[in-house]
C-alpha positions as semicolon CSV with decimal commas, in nm:
position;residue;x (nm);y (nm);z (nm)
1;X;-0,070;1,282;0,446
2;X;0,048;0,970;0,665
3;X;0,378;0,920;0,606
4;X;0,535;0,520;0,586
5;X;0,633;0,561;0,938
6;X;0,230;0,585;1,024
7;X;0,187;0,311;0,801
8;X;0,411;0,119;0,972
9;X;0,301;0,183;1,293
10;X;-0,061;0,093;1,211
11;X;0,068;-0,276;1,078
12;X;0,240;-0,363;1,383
13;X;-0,121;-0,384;1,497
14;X;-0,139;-0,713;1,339
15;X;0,140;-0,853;1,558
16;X;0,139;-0,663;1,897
17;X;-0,078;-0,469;2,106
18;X;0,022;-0,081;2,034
19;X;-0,065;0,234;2,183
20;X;0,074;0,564;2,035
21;X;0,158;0,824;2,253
22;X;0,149;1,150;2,064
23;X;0,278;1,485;2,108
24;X;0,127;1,547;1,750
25;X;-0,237;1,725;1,685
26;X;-0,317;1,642;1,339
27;X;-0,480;1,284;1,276
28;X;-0,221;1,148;1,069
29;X;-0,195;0,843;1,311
30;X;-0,561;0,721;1,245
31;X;-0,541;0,842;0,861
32;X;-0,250;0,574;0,876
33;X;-0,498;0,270;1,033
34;X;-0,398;0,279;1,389
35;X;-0,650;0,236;1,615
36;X;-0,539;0,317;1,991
37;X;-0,402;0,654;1,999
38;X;-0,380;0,889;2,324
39;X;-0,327;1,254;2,193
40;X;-0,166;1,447;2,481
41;X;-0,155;1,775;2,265
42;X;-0,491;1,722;2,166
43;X;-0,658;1,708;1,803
44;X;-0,719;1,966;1,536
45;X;-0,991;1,831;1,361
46;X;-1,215;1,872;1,700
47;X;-1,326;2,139;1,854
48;X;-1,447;2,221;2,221
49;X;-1,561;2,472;2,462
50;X;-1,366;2,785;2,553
51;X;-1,497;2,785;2,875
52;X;-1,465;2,413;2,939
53;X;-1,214;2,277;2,726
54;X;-1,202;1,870;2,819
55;X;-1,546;1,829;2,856
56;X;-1,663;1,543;2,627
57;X;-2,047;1,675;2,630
58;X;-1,826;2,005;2,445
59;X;-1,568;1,834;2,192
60;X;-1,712;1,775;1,864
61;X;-1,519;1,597;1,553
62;X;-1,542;1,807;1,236
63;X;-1,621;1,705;0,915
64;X;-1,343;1,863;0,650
65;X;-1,614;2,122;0,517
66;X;-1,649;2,249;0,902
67;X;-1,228;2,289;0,945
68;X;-1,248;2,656;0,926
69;X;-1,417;2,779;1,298
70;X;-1,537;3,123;1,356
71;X;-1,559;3,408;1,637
72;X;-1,929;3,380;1,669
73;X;-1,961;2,971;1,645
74;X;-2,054;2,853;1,940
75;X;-1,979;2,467;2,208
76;X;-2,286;2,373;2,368
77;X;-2,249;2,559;2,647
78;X;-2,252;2,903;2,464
79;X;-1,888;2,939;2,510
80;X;-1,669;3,054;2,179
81;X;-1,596;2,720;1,998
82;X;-1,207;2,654;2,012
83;X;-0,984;2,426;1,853
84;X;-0,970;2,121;2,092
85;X;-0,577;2,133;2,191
86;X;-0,322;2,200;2,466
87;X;-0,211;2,551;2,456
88;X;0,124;2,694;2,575
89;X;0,045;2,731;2,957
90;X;-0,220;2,419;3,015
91;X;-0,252;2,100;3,175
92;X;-0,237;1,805;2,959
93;X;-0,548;1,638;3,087
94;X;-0,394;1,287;2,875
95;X;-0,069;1,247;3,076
96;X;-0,236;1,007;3,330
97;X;-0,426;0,782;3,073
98;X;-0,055;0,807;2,886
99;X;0,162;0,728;3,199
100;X;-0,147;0,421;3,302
101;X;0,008;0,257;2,952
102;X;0,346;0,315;2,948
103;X;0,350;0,135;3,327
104;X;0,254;-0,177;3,127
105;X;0,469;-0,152;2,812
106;X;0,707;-0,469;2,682
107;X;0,838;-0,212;2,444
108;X;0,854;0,150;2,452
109;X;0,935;0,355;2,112
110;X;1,014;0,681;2,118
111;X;1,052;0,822;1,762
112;X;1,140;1,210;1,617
113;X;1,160;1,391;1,972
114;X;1,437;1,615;2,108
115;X;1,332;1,424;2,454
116;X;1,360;1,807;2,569
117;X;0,955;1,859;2,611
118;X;0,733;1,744;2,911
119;X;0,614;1,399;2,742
120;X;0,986;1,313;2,762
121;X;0,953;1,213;3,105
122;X;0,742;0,906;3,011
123;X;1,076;0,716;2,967
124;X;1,107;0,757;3,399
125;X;0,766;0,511;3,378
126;X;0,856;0,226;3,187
127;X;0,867;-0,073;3,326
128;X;1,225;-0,172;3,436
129;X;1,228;-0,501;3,207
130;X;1,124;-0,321;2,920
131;X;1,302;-0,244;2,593
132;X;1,354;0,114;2,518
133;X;1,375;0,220;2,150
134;X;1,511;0,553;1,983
135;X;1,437;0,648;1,593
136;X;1,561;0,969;1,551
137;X;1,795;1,085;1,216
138;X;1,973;1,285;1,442
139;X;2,173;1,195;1,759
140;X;1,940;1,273;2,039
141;X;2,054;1,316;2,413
142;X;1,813;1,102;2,634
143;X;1,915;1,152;3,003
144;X;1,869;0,834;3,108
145;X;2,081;0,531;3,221
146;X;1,891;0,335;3,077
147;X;2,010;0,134;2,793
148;X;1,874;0,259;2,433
149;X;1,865;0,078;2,146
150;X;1,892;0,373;1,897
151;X;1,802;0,339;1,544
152;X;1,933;0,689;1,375
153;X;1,703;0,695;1,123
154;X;1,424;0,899;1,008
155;X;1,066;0,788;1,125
156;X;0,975;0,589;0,774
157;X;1,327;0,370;0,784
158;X;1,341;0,352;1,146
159;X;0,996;0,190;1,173
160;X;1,095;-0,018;0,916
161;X;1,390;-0,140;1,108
162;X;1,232;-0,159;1,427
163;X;0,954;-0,370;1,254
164;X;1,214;-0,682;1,178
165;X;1,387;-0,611;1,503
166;X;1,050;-0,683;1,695
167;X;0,929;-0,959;1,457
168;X;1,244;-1,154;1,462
169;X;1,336;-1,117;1,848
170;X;1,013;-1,311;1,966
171;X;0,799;-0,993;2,097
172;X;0,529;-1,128;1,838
């Protein structure tokens, strides 16, 4: 289930424009109400071709009583269904769409990364004038010089925080 921090995330909507950028592939983001999300890992609740993975004619949504796929179901194209996300190993066909946004972000928020995985280097595209936000419980080591305004909480508080932060410091 969503967690606050989803919540949270979705109701910012009704004060800025958002765009989540997630490493995540289970649809707790649009469970929560938000409505522009780029999934770089992909999604498990679709499915696509073996054979030709990112091809949208191939990637079906599944209802919950179609979660379970089997050897034997078949895309469109006659190739093994598959679940539609990035293995170990692949490209992540949503890094461009991902870095197109970040080039045009006020505020970037990164929250509950190690900022040791590929999507870390996301922070080397945002815009110079741009605020950078960390919500992380734990202390996090960014590599940047880039000033951080870290909020070492988990995701639920942290949101929270960043929330009044954003709605008191004129971003609105």
């Amino acid at each position: 289930e969503p967690n606050r921090g989803h919540e949270l995330l979705a109701e910012l909507e009704k004060d800025f424009q958002v765009t989540i950028v997630t490493q995540n592939i289970d649809n707790l983001h649009e469970r929560a109400g938000s409505s522009h999300i780029i999934h770089l890992h992909g999604e498990l609740t679709k499915v696509c071709s073996s054979r030709d993975p990112n091809n949208p004619h191939y990637i079906k949504e599944l209802k919950p009583e179609e979660f379970e796929v089997k050897i034997g179901d078949l895309a469109g194209d006659g190739s093994q269904l598959r679940p539609f996300i990035v293995w170990f190993g692949e490209s992540v066909p949503e890094i461009e769409t991902a870095i197109d946004w970040v080039e045009k972000a006020d505020v970037f928020v990164i929250i509950g990364t190690s900022m040791n995985v590929y999507p870390a280097g996301l922070l080397n595209y945002v815009p110079r004038n741009a605020e950078i936000y960390l919500i992380d419980p734990k202390p996090v080591d960014v590599h940047s010089s880039r000033p951080i305004h870290v909020i070492q909480k988990g995701a639920s508080e942290g949101v929270a925080e960043l929330r009044e932060k954003l709605l008191t410091t004129n971003h609105a």
